[in-house]
């Protein structure tokens, strides 16, 4: 009998803690499939964030480090500089990457740090149960923006891909979504490219994955996917924002 | 030709770290320690190591955490305000059982404070460095040769006990030059089977983590760590006593302040006063036994610090408050003079003799 | 026990730190215990600059020079600030080109020398003349004894060896 579907080898055989309908599971699987396809599990080191993916160190078969909130790109920098032959990735949420860890993110990018960053944007703090994120949309109701995010009070959401694309050290950033099969397939392509870039030494690669949080959005999984398509994609357009070898010009000289 | 070379404290610390096998340095400029990262910036690329000027102290300590987790000897250095920023990362290092060396070349505080020598971070180094139940092994050199020697010790102890080790200096230690004999570079480093450098498909994955969501599990892990701390307290106490055997008066100080006290002690001895010194080299573990021993015959203690009085708590605890402990301190970057300390010795004599 | 606690002070750019480091190197070369401590911080840029050097047959206790046995003052603020701190019986070397006033104490020996003018006449650096004089006043080493140190310090720029030795000898003879 032929196997048509199985758990990727790079994923541990454990039950994940994610809520029903959460898209973290999909993204974990995509990362694991890419690691398997590239045959790099034995030399990969992952860095888990503080946030819903905090237990990611229990879910990947590769070596894992749990970082402080926002510090994953700095920790990954340390790992990569210590052992450049390792493939190093971080897996971070929006609060981690775009609020408390903005400096670490921006500077890892501008240094062209040769790492891969998987960025889950679900416009909310999941782990602490539904507070406003740096990516929460204008008008979005959260427990800390109970009257809806008012840009005059709480400022505007950060568009991470657009911002990082302005930095010369960024080799690649693409915004993808996991709301439907077609987009999941595209998301995997992007994640694979982000790992391949690192192996080729091209510089900082980031994939922003628009994701859902049914529990904290107060929606069913189906409604959550609809919200992603209806509200998030127009504000956070999908696509490639930057694709180059960050050091090609320097090396040419 | 002398076999010693004249080196500035900050540069000697950097060279000693490299010779101790440090291959990753992450830091951020701050007076009065900046020559340390500058030296690393020059030297590391030549030996295949990493120097990286981070975007912040917070990033630097987390880069150290990453490099240490990857199994490499890693270090950062800063001065007081920068150490406060590193506090978070040091707690995570402790909680993840990761070795690292952190150098603090202290300056006056609190806040931005000043840039002149200070010892006002003693409590920080020995107690409240950051959140959680944990310890940092703190070493306090009083001269450049000792700083060099302790750097090798720091890396060895950090690896042995899998914990952060702090070298607590001050502006004097960082800035002054003294002749040093540098040790030979280490050739063999301890194995780190726990490191995250890839499973190579040959073992289960290693996880470096400080999160334990079940209270009982976290308690167990912390208790195990404290068993290791007990070993540190048993094995790693370092202290210098000088002229203490027959002393009526014990002057106690650490780091560069102890050097200044020596002048005052010499002068007092020349006048026939029996004064000796206890100088902690490890601030944690604190050399309590040396104080208890001295208290058996000494009638009073004089604690001298470049602070408003921090180590004095440990001195009092060490002798169970069995003798008067007088305090003399200058702070904010003001350095005590031998004459001031001598006057305090005389005052203490009047009090207890 | 032989001990020199030397305080060297002047304006940034006069080579104050160089004099201090040179004395420390020479002392070390001749088997003395030595220490060198600079003033640091914003003072480095323009304002006053000073450093303390200890040279002793015994291990150095405090590296700070609070009460110097020898003071070198290369500008007026330095003499004003440190003149009173010199130990009785100590000595003060100062540049009469840059310091107009007369010495204030009777219990120390003054060596007032127009270093700036002499350096111009001889075509050498004033701070090396001062160094030579400092060797003469302390007496812990003569210019011949300092030769190997100067050679080592100018190893990367050998053309500087002769002019520096010339200045050191000239200063020693003042």
Tab-separated table of N, CA and C in Angstrom, chain B residues 70-195:
chain	number	residue	atom	x	y	z
B	70	UNK	N	24.732	27.472	20.905
B	70	UNK	CA	25.349	26.765	19.782
B	70	UNK	C	26.669	26.111	20.186
B	71	UNK	N	27.039	26.257	21.455
B	71	UNK	CA	28.198	25.532	21.968
B	71	UNK	C	29.508	26.290	21.939
B	72	UNK	N	29.468	27.573	21.606
B	72	UNK	CA	30.696	28.352	21.477
B	72	UNK	C	30.889	29.220	22.722
B	73	UNK	N	32.154	29.440	23.115
B	73	UNK	CA	32.411	30.345	24.231
B	73	UNK	C	32.110	31.779	23.788
B	74	UNK	N	31.174	32.406	24.474
B	74	UNK	CA	30.686	33.712	24.046
B	74	UNK	C	30.674	34.687	25.210
B	75	UNK	N	30.777	35.953	24.867
B	75	UNK	CA	30.917	36.967	25.906
B	75	UNK	C	30.350	38.300	25.444
B	76	UNK	N	29.978	39.114	26.421
B	76	UNK	CA	29.638	40.500	26.153
B	76	UNK	C	30.221	41.348	27.276
B	77	UNK	N	30.342	42.636	27.025
B	77	UNK	CA	30.827	43.529	28.077
B	77	UNK	C	30.047	44.821	28.001
B	78	UNK	N	29.985	45.503	29.135
B	78	UNK	CA	29.283	46.783	29.155
B	78	UNK	C	29.659	47.515	30.430
B	79	UNK	N	28.961	48.608	30.674
B	79	UNK	CA	29.096	49.323	31.931
B	79	UNK	C	27.692	49.520	32.488
B	80	UNK	N	27.617	49.800	33.738
B	80	UNK	CA	26.399	49.759	34.553
B	80	UNK	C	25.043	49.907	33.844
B	81	UNK	N	24.764	51.048	33.174
B	81	UNK	CA	23.427	51.166	32.574
B	81	UNK	C	23.186	50.079	31.524
B	82	UNK	N	24.246	49.693	30.844
B	82	UNK	CA	24.122	48.644	29.832
B	82	UNK	C	23.854	47.283	30.445
B	83	UNK	N	24.405	47.054	31.636
B	83	UNK	CA	24.169	45.771	32.301
B	83	UNK	C	22.691	45.648	32.702
B	84	UNK	N	22.115	46.791	33.109
B	84	UNK	CA	20.681	46.753	33.437
B	84	UNK	C	19.880	46.269	32.234
B	85	UNK	N	20.262	46.717	31.052
B	85	UNK	CA	19.559	46.281	29.844
B	85	UNK	C	19.797	44.803	29.559
B	86	UNK	N	20.953	44.310	29.920
B	86	UNK	CA	21.268	42.905	29.664
B	86	UNK	C	20.599	41.975	30.670
B	87	UNK	N	20.030	42.574	31.716
B	87	UNK	CA	19.515	41.761	32.816
B	87	UNK	C	18.561	40.678	32.329
B	88	UNK	N	17.658	41.055	31.453
B	88	UNK	CA	16.687	40.087	30.948
B	88	UNK	C	17.399	38.856	30.381
B	89	UNK	N	18.348	39.114	29.507
B	89	UNK	CA	19.044	38.015	28.844
B	89	UNK	C	19.829	37.150	29.821
B	90	UNK	N	20.361	37.777	30.868
B	90	UNK	CA	21.135	37.005	31.849
B	90	UNK	C	20.208	36.054	32.607
B	91	UNK	N	19.003	36.512	32.898
B	91	UNK	CA	18.021	35.631	33.532
B	91	UNK	C	17.697	34.436	32.624
B	92	UNK	N	17.568	34.707	31.326
B	92	UNK	CA	17.280	33.616	30.382
B	92	UNK	C	18.470	32.660	30.263
B	93	UNK	N	19.693	33.210	30.296
B	93	UNK	CA	20.878	32.342	30.277
B	93	UNK	C	20.842	31.403	31.477
B	94	UNK	N	20.569	31.991	32.665
B	94	UNK	CA	20.519	31.187	33.886
B	94	UNK	C	19.413	30.149	33.789
B	95	UNK	N	18.249	30.591	33.298
B	95	UNK	CA	17.105	29.691	33.219
B	95	UNK	C	17.259	28.601	32.171
B	96	UNK	N	18.136	28.837	31.199
B	96	UNK	CA	18.373	27.838	30.151
B	96	UNK	C	19.653	27.045	30.425
B	97	UNK	N	20.264	27.267	31.587
B	97	UNK	CA	21.516	26.594	31.959
B	97	UNK	C	22.593	26.789	30.902
B	98	UNK	N	22.776	28.031	30.490
B	98	UNK	CA	23.775	28.325	29.467
B	98	UNK	C	24.956	29.096	30.066
B	99	UNK	N	26.172	28.711	29.692
B	99	UNK	CA	27.346	29.458	30.148
B	99	UNK	C	27.491	30.754	29.366
B	100	UNK	N	28.060	31.752	29.994
B	100	UNK	CA	28.393	33.001	29.303
B	100	UNK	C	29.238	33.823	30.250
B	101	UNK	N	30.043	34.710	29.684
B	101	UNK	CA	30.805	35.636	30.511
B	101	UNK	C	30.337	37.051	30.202
B	102	UNK	N	30.032	37.781	31.272
B	102	UNK	CA	29.571	39.161	31.136
B	102	UNK	C	30.527	40.047	31.929
B	103	UNK	N	31.079	41.054	31.281
B	103	UNK	CA	31.984	41.973	31.972
B	103	UNK	C	31.227	43.260	32.275
B	104	UNK	N	31.291	43.694	33.532
B	104	UNK	CA	30.714	44.993	33.905
B	104	UNK	C	31.827	45.893	34.420
B	105	UNK	N	32.168	46.903	33.632
B	105	UNK	CA	33.145	47.904	34.068
B	105	UNK	C	32.319	49.057	34.646
B	106	UNK	N	32.102	48.977	35.961
B	106	UNK	CA	31.106	49.842	36.606
B	106	UNK	C	31.442	51.334	36.548
B	107	UNK	N	30.376	52.128	36.412
B	107	UNK	CA	30.444	53.576	36.509
B	107	UNK	C	29.363	54.051	37.479
B	108	UNK	N	29.385	55.320	37.796
B	108	UNK	CA	28.443	55.841	38.781
B	108	UNK	C	27.000	55.763	38.319
B	109	UNK	N	26.076	55.561	39.247
B	109	UNK	CA	24.654	55.518	38.970
B	109	UNK	C	23.917	56.088	40.154
B	110	UNK	N	22.569	56.039	40.160
B	110	UNK	CA	21.685	55.355	39.203
B	110	UNK	C	21.414	56.194	37.951
B	111	UNK	N	20.573	55.639	37.097
B	111	UNK	CA	20.252	56.322	35.848
B	111	UNK	C	21.469	56.405	34.955
B	112	UNK	N	21.579	57.500	34.263
B	112	UNK	CA	22.745	57.673	33.404
B	112	UNK	C	23.985	57.875	34.267
B	113	UNK	N	23.767	58.408	35.484
B	113	UNK	CA	24.830	58.502	36.484
B	113	UNK	C	26.003	59.293	35.976
B	114	UNK	N	27.197	58.680	36.024
B	114	UNK	CA	28.403	59.346	35.526
B	114	UNK	C	29.248	58.339	34.801
B	115	UNK	N	30.469	58.704	34.506
B	115	UNK	CA	31.317	57.761	33.770
B	115	UNK	C	32.561	57.390	34.561
B	116	UNK	N	32.684	57.933	35.771
B	116	UNK	CA	33.876	57.632	36.571
B	116	UNK	C	33.659	56.356	37.392
B	117	UNK	N	34.767	55.797	37.925
B	117	UNK	CA	34.704	54.482	38.578
B	117	UNK	C	33.697	54.416	39.718
B	118	UNK	N	33.061	53.272	39.863
B	118	UNK	CA	32.063	53.073	40.894
B	118	UNK	C	31.948	51.588	41.212
B	119	UNK	N	31.377	51.297	42.378
B	119	UNK	CA	31.085	49.902	42.736
B	119	UNK	C	29.644	49.783	43.195
B	120	UNK	N	28.799	50.567	42.576
B	120	UNK	CA	27.413	50.639	43.019
B	120	UNK	C	26.536	49.537	42.425
B	121	UNK	N	27.151	48.604	41.697
B	121	UNK	CA	26.369	47.511	41.106
B	121	UNK	C	26.591	46.194	41.843
B	122	UNK	N	27.078	46.284	43.095
B	122	UNK	CA	27.347	45.062	43.856
B	122	UNK	C	26.071	44.263	44.093
B	123	UNK	N	25.029	44.973	44.527
B	123	UNK	CA	23.760	44.264	44.754
B	123	UNK	C	23.285	43.621	43.463
B	124	UNK	N	23.406	44.380	42.366
B	124	UNK	CA	22.962	43.843	41.078
B	124	UNK	C	23.730	42.570	40.740
B	125	UNK	N	25.041	42.604	40.956
B	125	UNK	CA	25.874	41.467	40.574
B	125	UNK	C	25.665	40.264	41.477
B	126	UNK	N	25.313	40.500	42.719
B	126	UNK	CA	25.261	39.389	43.668
B	126	UNK	C	23.848	38.979	44.058
B	127	UNK	N	22.873	39.806	43.756
B	127	UNK	CA	21.502	39.493	44.173
B	127	UNK	C	20.495	39.752	43.067
B	128	UNK	N	20.195	41.045	42.865
B	128	UNK	CA	19.032	41.348	42.042
B	128	UNK	C	19.359	41.627	40.602
B	129	UNK	N	20.045	40.720	39.932
B	129	UNK	CA	20.414	41.031	38.558
B	129	UNK	C	19.189	41.063	37.654
B	130	UNK	N	18.280	40.157	37.873
B	130	UNK	CA	17.075	40.117	37.049
B	130	UNK	C	16.051	39.241	37.747
B	131	UNK	N	14.919	39.008	37.060
B	131	UNK	CA	13.838	38.268	37.694
B	131	UNK	C	14.177	36.791	37.875
B	132	UNK	N	13.607	36.220	38.901
B	132	UNK	CA	13.698	34.773	39.090
B	132	UNK	C	14.725	34.346	40.110
B	133	UNK	N	14.586	33.071	40.522
B	133	UNK	CA	15.541	32.440	41.443
B	133	UNK	C	16.776	32.030	40.656
B	134	UNK	N	17.828	32.786	40.746
B	134	UNK	CA	19.049	32.326	40.082
B	134	UNK	C	20.255	33.057	40.630
B	135	UNK	N	21.403	32.536	40.337
B	135	UNK	CA	22.662	33.122	40.771
B	135	UNK	C	23.572	33.363	39.580
B	136	UNK	N	24.413	34.359	39.739
B	136	UNK	CA	25.492	34.586	38.782
B	136	UNK	C	26.779	34.539	39.579
B	137	UNK	N	27.754	33.817	39.073
B	137	UNK	CA	29.035	33.760	39.752
B	137	UNK	C	29.786	35.050	39.435
B	138	UNK	N	30.144	35.800	40.487
B	138	UNK	CA	30.742	37.121	40.260
B	138	UNK	C	32.189	37.179	40.722
B	139	UNK	N	33.053	37.608	39.818
B	139	UNK	CA	34.481	37.686	40.100
B	139	UNK	C	34.929	39.143	40.049
B	140	UNK	N	35.719	39.548	41.051
B	140	UNK	CA	36.093	40.965	41.142
B	140	UNK	C	37.614	41.125	41.181
B	141	UNK	N	38.231	41.344	40.032
B	141	UNK	CA	39.685	41.524	40.007
B	141	UNK	C	40.101	42.879	40.582
B	142	UNK	N	41.283	42.885	41.210
B	142	UNK	CA	41.798	44.134	41.784
B	142	UNK	C	42.958	44.701	40.971
B	143	UNK	N	43.330	44.017	39.916
B	143	UNK	CA	44.424	44.494	39.073
B	143	UNK	C	44.331	43.830	37.714
B	144	UNK	N	45.194	44.269	36.807
B	144	UNK	CA	45.059	43.792	35.429
B	144	UNK	C	45.503	42.333	35.301
B	145	UNK	N	46.575	41.953	35.997
B	145	UNK	CA	46.995	40.552	35.922
B	145	UNK	C	45.899	39.640	36.466
B	146	UNK	N	45.315	40.053	37.568
B	146	UNK	CA	44.248	39.227	38.141
B	146	UNK	C	43.039	39.174	37.208
B	147	UNK	N	42.764	40.303	36.551
B	147	UNK	CA	41.651	40.340	35.595
B	147	UNK	C	41.885	39.329	34.474
B	148	UNK	N	43.120	39.289	33.992
B	148	UNK	CA	43.490	38.355	32.926
B	148	UNK	C	43.323	36.916	33.419
B	149	UNK	N	43.835	36.660	34.616
B	149	UNK	CA	43.761	35.293	35.145
B	149	UNK	C	42.313	34.868	35.393
B	150	UNK	N	41.518	35.804	35.894
B	150	UNK	CA	40.128	35.466	36.213
B	150	UNK	C	39.284	35.265	34.957
B	151	UNK	N	39.723	35.843	33.840
B	151	UNK	CA	38.951	35.667	32.611
B	151	UNK	C	38.938	34.194	32.199
B	152	UNK	N	40.093	33.549	32.278
B	152	UNK	CA	40.145	32.114	31.981
B	152	UNK	C	39.282	31.334	32.962
B	153	UNK	N	39.396	31.694	34.232
B	153	UNK	CA	38.582	31.053	35.275
B	153	UNK	C	37.103	31.226	34.968
B	154	UNK	N	36.737	32.435	34.564
B	154	UNK	CA	35.325	32.744	34.303
B	154	UNK	C	34.745	31.812	33.245
B	155	UNK	N	35.477	31.644	32.135
B	155	UNK	CA	34.960	30.769	31.076
B	155	UNK	C	34.897	29.313	31.539
B	156	UNK	N	35.929	28.894	32.294
B	156	UNK	CA	35.931	27.510	32.775
B	156	UNK	C	34.763	27.244	33.718
B	157	UNK	N	34.546	28.179	34.644
B	157	UNK	CA	33.464	27.983	35.614
B	157	UNK	C	32.104	28.065	34.937
B	158	UNK	N	31.981	28.974	33.981
B	158	UNK	CA	30.712	29.107	33.256
B	158	UNK	C	30.358	27.777	32.581
B	159	UNK	N	31.358	27.161	31.951
B	159	UNK	CA	31.116	25.879	31.278
B	159	UNK	C	30.867	24.764	32.280
B	160	UNK	N	31.674	24.763	33.355
B	160	UNK	CA	31.587	23.682	34.332
B	160	UNK	C	30.205	23.646	34.988
B	161	UNK	N	29.712	24.810	35.385
B	161	UNK	CA	28.436	24.852	36.103
B	161	UNK	C	27.277	25.270	35.214
B	162	UNK	N	27.553	25.478	33.929
B	162	UNK	CA	26.531	25.915	32.976
B	162	UNK	C	25.730	27.084	33.530
B	163	UNK	N	26.453	28.162	33.819
B	163	UNK	CA	25.793	29.351	34.360
B	163	UNK	C	26.539	30.605	33.928
B	164	UNK	N	25.851	31.763	33.924
B	164	UNK	CA	26.540	33.004	33.591
B	164	UNK	C	27.539	33.397	34.682
B	165	UNK	N	28.671	33.907	34.254
B	165	UNK	CA	29.694	34.392	35.178
B	165	UNK	C	29.944	35.855	34.859
B	166	UNK	N	29.972	36.672	35.905
B	166	UNK	CA	30.218	38.095	35.690
B	166	UNK	C	31.607	38.473	36.201
B	167	UNK	N	32.304	39.252	35.402
B	167	UNK	CA	33.533	39.878	35.890
B	167	UNK	C	33.165	41.314	36.221
B	168	UNK	N	33.271	41.630	37.524
B	168	UNK	CA	32.841	42.943	37.988
B	168	UNK	C	34.070	43.814	38.214
B	169	UNK	N	34.307	44.708	37.262
B	169	UNK	CA	35.409	45.662	37.395
B	169	UNK	C	34.831	47.048	37.605
B	170	UNK	N	35.652	48.039	37.413
B	170	UNK	CA	35.173	49.416	37.470
B	170	UNK	C	36.053	50.235	36.541
B	171	UNK	N	35.775	51.530	36.463
B	171	UNK	CA	36.514	52.388	35.539
B	171	UNK	C	38.021	52.320	35.726
B	172	UNK	N	38.461	52.104	36.958
B	172	UNK	CA	39.913	52.024	37.195
B	172	UNK	C	40.471	50.768	36.543
B	173	UNK	N	39.816	49.645	36.795
B	173	UNK	CA	40.272	48.371	36.211
B	173	UNK	C	40.228	48.462	34.684
B	174	UNK	N	39.183	49.063	34.158
B	174	UNK	CA	39.037	49.144	32.705
B	174	UNK	C	40.076	50.027	32.057
B	175	UNK	N	40.395	51.143	32.713
B	175	UNK	CA	41.208	52.162	32.072
B	175	UNK	C	42.696	52.076	32.389
B	176	UNK	N	43.059	51.517	33.557
B	176	UNK	CA	44.483	51.601	33.898
B	176	UNK	C	45.309	50.570	33.131
B	177	UNK	N	46.597	50.842	33.068
B	177	UNK	CA	47.524	49.921	32.405
B	177	UNK	C	48.461	49.343	33.448
B	178	UNK	N	48.675	48.046	33.368
B	178	UNK	CA	49.667	47.387	34.219
B	178	UNK	C	50.340	46.302	33.393
B	179	UNK	N	51.513	45.904	33.816
B	179	UNK	CA	52.183	44.814	33.098
B	179	UNK	C	51.424	43.509	33.315
B	180	UNK	N	51.268	42.752	32.264
B	180	UNK	CA	50.615	41.450	32.406
B	180	UNK	C	51.412	40.370	31.691
B	181	UNK	N	51.337	39.196	32.263
B	181	UNK	CA	51.849	38.004	31.595
B	181	UNK	C	50.617	37.272	31.087
B	182	UNK	N	50.493	37.171	29.775
B	182	UNK	CA	49.293	36.563	29.206
B	182	UNK	C	49.420	35.049	29.214
B	183	UNK	N	48.333	34.363	29.489
B	183	UNK	CA	48.386	32.895	29.473
B	183	UNK	C	48.450	32.381	28.039
B	184	UNK	N	48.921	31.145	27.889
B	184	UNK	CA	48.892	30.521	26.567
B	184	UNK	C	47.430	30.284	26.176
B	185	UNK	N	47.132	30.375	24.889
B	185	UNK	CA	45.751	30.106	24.455
B	185	UNK	C	45.341	28.681	24.813
B	186	UNK	N	44.111	28.518	25.230
B	186	UNK	CA	43.636	27.166	25.536
B	186	UNK	C	43.497	26.385	24.235
B	187	UNK	N	43.799	25.117	24.311
B	187	UNK	CA	43.727	24.299	23.098
B	187	UNK	C	42.575	23.303	23.173
B	188	UNK	N	42.173	22.969	24.401
B	188	UNK	CA	41.083	22.003	24.523
B	188	UNK	C	39.920	22.613	25.282
B	189	UNK	N	38.766	22.505	24.704
B	189	UNK	CA	37.571	23.038	25.364
B	189	UNK	C	36.651	21.867	25.716
B	190	UNK	N	35.855	22.054	26.759
B	190	UNK	CA	34.969	20.961	27.172
B	190	UNK	C	33.934	20.621	26.096
B	191	UNK	N	33.573	19.370	26.038
B	191	UNK	CA	32.496	18.932	25.139
B	191	UNK	C	31.176	19.524	25.612
B	192	UNK	N	30.298	19.840	24.667
B	192	UNK	CA	28.984	20.357	25.039
B	192	UNK	C	27.898	19.560	24.324
B	193	UNK	N	27.632	18.375	24.829
B	193	UNK	CA	26.649	17.517	24.136
B	193	UNK	C	25.240	18.097	24.150
B	194	UNK	N	25.022	19.092	24.991
B	194	UNK	CA	23.691	19.699	25.098
B	194	UNK	C	23.466	20.804	24.070
B	195	UNK	N	24.514	21.173	23.319
B	195	UNK	CA	24.434	22.358	22.459
B	195	UNK	C	23.500	22.154	21.266
